PDB file of C-alpha atoms in Angstrom:
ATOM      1  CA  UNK A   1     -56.899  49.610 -13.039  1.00  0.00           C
ATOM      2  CA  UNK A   2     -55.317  50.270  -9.818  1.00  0.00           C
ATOM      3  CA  UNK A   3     -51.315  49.503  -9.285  1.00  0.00           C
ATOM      4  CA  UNK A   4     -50.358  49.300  -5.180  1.00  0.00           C
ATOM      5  CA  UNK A   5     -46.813  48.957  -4.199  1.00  0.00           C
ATOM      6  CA  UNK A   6     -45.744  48.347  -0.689  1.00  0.00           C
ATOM      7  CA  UNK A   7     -42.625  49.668   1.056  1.00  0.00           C
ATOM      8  CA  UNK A   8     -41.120  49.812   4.858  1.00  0.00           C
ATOM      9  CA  UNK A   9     -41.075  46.079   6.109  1.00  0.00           C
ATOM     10  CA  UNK A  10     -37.809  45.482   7.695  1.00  0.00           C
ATOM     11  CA  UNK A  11     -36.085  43.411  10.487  1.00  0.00           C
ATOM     12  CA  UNK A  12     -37.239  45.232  14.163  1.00  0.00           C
ATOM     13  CA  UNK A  13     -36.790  43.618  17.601  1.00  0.00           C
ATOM     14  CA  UNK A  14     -39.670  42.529  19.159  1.00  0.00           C
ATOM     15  CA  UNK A  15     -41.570  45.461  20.942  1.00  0.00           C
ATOM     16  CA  UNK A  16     -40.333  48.070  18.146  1.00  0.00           C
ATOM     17  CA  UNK A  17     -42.681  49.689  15.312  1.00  0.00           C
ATOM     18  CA  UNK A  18     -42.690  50.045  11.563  1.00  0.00           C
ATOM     19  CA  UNK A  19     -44.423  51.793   9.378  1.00  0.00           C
ATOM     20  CA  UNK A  20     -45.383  50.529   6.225  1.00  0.00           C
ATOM     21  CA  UNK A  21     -46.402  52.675   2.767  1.00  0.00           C
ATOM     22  CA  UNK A  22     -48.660  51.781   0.019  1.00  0.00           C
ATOM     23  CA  UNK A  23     -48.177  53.765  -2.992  1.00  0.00           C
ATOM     24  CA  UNK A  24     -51.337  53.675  -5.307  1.00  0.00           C
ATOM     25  CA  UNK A  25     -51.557  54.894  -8.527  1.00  0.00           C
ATOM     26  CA  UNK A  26     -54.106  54.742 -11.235  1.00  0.00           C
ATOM     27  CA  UNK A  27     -57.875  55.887 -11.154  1.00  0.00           C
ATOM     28  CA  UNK A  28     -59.642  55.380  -8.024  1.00  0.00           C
ATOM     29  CA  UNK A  29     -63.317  56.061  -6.883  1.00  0.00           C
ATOM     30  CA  UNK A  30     -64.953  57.081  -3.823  1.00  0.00           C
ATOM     31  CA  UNK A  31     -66.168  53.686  -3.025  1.00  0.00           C
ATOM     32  CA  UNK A  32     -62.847  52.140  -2.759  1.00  0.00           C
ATOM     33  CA  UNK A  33     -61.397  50.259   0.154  1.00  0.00           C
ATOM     34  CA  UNK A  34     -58.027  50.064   1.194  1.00  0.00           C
ATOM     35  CA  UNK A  35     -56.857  46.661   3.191  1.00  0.00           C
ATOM     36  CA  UNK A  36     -53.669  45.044   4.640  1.00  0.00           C
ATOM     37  CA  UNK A  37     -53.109  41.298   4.781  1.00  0.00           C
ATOM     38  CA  UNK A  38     -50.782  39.196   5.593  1.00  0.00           C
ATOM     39  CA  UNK A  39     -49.147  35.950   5.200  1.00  0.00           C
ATOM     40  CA  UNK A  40     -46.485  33.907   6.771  1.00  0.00           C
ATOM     41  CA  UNK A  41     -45.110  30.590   5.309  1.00  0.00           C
ATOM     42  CA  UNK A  42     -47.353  27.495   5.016  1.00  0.00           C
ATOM     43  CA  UNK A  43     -50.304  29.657   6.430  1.00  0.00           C
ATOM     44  CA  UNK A  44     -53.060  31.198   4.730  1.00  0.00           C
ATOM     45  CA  UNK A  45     -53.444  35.017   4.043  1.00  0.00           C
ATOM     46  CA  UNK A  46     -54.828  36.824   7.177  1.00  0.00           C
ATOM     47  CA  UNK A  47     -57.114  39.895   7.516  1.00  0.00           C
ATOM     48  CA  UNK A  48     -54.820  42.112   9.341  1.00  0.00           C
ATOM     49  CA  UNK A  49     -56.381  46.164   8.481  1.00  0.00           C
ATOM     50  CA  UNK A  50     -59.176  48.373   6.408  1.00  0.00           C
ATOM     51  CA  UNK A  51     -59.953  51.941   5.381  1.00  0.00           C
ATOM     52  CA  UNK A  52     -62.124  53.270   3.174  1.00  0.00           C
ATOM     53  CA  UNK A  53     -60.114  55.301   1.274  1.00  0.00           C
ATOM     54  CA  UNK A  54     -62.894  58.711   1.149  1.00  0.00           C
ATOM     55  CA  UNK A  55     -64.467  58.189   4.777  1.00  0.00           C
ATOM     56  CA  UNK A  56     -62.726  57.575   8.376  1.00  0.00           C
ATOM     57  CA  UNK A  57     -64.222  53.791   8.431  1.00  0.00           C
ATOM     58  CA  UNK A  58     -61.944  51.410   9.771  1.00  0.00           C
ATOM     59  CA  UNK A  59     -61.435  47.754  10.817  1.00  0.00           C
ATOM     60  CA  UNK A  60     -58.866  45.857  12.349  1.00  0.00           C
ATOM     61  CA  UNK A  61     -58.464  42.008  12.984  1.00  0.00           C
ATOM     62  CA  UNK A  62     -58.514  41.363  16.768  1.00  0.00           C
ATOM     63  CA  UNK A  63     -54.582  39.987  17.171  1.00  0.00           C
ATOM     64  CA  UNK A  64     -53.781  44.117  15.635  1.00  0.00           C
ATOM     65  CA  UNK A  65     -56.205  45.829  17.755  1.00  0.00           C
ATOM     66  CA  UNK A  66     -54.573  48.337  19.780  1.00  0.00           C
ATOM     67  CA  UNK A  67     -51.449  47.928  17.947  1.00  0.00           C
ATOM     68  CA  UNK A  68     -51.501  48.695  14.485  1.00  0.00           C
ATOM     69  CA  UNK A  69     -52.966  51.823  12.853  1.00  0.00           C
ATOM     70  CA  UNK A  70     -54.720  51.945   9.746  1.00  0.00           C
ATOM     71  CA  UNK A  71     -54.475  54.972   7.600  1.00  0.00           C
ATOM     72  CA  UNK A  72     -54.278  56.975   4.656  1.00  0.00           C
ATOM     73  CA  UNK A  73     -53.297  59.883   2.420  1.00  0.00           C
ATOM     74  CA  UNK A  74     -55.499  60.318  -0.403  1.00  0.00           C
ATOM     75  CA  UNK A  75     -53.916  63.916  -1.403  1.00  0.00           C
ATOM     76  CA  UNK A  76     -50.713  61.567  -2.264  1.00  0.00           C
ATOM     77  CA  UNK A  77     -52.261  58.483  -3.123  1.00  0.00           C
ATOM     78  CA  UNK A  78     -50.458  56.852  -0.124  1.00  0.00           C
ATOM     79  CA  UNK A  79     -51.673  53.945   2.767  1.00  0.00           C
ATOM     80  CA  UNK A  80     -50.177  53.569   5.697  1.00  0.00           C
ATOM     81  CA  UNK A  81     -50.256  50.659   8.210  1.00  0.00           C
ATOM     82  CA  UNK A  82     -48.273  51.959  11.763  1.00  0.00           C
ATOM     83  CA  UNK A  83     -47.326  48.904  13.933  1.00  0.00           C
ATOM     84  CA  UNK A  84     -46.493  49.368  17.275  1.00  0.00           C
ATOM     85  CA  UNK A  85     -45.563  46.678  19.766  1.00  0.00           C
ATOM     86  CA  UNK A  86     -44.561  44.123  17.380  1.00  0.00           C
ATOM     87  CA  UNK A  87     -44.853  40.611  18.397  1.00  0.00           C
ATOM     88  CA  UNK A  88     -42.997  37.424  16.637  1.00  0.00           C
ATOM     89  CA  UNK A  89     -46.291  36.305  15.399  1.00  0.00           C
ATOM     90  CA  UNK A  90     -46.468  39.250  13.191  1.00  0.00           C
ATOM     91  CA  UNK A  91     -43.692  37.787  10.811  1.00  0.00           C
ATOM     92  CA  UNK A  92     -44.854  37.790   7.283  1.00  0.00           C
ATOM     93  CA  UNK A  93     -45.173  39.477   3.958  1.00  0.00           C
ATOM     94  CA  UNK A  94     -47.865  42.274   4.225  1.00  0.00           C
ATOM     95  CA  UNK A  95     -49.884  43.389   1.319  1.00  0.00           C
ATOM     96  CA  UNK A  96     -51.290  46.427   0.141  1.00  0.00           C
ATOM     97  CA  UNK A  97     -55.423  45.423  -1.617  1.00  0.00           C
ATOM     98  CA  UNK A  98     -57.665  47.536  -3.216  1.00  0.00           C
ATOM     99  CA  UNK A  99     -61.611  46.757  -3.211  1.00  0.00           C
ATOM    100  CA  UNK A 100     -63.713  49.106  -6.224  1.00  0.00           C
ATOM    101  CA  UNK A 101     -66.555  47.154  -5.358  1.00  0.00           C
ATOM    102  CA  UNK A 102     -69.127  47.940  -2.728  1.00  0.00           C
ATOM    103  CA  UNK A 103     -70.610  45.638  -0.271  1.00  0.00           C
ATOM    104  CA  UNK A 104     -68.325  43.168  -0.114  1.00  0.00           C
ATOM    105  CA  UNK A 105     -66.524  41.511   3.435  1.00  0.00           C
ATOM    106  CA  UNK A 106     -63.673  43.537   4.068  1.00  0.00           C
ATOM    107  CA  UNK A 107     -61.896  40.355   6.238  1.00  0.00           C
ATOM    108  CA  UNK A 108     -61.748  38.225   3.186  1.00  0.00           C
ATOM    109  CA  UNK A 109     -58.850  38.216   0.660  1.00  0.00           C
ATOM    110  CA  UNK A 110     -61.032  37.078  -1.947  1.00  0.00           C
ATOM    111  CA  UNK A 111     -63.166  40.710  -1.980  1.00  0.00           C
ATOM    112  CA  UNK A 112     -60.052  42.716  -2.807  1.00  0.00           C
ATOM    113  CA  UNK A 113     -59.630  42.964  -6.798  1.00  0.00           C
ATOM    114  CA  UNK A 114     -56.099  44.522  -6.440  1.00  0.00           C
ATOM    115  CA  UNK A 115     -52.684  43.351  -4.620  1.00  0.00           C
ATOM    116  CA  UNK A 116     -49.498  44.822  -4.196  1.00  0.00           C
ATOM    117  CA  UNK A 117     -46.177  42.538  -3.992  1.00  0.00           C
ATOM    118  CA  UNK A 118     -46.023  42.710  -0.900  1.00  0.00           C
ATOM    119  CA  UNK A 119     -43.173  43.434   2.049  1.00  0.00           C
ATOM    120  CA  UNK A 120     -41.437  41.604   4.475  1.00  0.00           C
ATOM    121  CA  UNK A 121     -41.849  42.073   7.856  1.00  0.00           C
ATOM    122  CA  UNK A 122     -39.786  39.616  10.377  1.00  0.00           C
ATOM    123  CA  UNK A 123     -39.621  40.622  14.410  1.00  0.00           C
ATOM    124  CA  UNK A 124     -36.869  38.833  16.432  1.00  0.00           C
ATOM    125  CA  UNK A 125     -37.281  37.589  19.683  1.00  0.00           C
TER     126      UNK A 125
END
């Protein structure tokens, strides 16, 4: 079992940053990916980030690319999702996901076995 807990969303002007923190606890293994999604009202959840959480491989949704930074801690447990240049069509709750399962999509919600609660995240215009 794997417990994730999100932290850092806030209220930021558009064209500021955030960072946001993903505290994991319980036993992990080697083959476990880290992802970020999203998911504003009415909408369905959206790829937005992923790390394997023992190797450097990332990937990043193409509206992110450039922007956001994908990355992790695993001496503390801790992922980390930098956002830079922060649009209003970033609004939405992000969420922390865990994958213990190899092989599977890493742009698809359904492939992620664990979810934090998730953090709000709202840029004004």
């Amino acid at each position: 079992q794997v417990q994730l807990v999100e932290s850092g969303g806030g209220l930021v002007q558009a064209g500021g940053s955030l960072r946001l923190s993903c505290a994991a606890s319980g036993r992990t293994f080697s083959s476990l990916v880290m992802g970020w999604f999203r998911q504003a009202p009415g909408k369905e959840r959206e790829f937005v980030a992923a790390k394997g959480w023992s190797d450097a491989s990332t990937y990043y949704a193409d509206s992110v690319k450039g922007r956001f930074t994908i990355s992790r801690d695993s001496a503390k447990n801790m992922l980390y999702l930098q956002m830079n240049s922060l649009k209003p069509e970033d609004t939405a709750v992000y969420y922390c996901a865990a994958d213990r399962t190899a092989g599977r999509p890493r742009v698809v919600a359904t492939s992620y076995d664990y979810w934090g609660q998730g953090t709000q995240v709202t840029v004004s215009s």
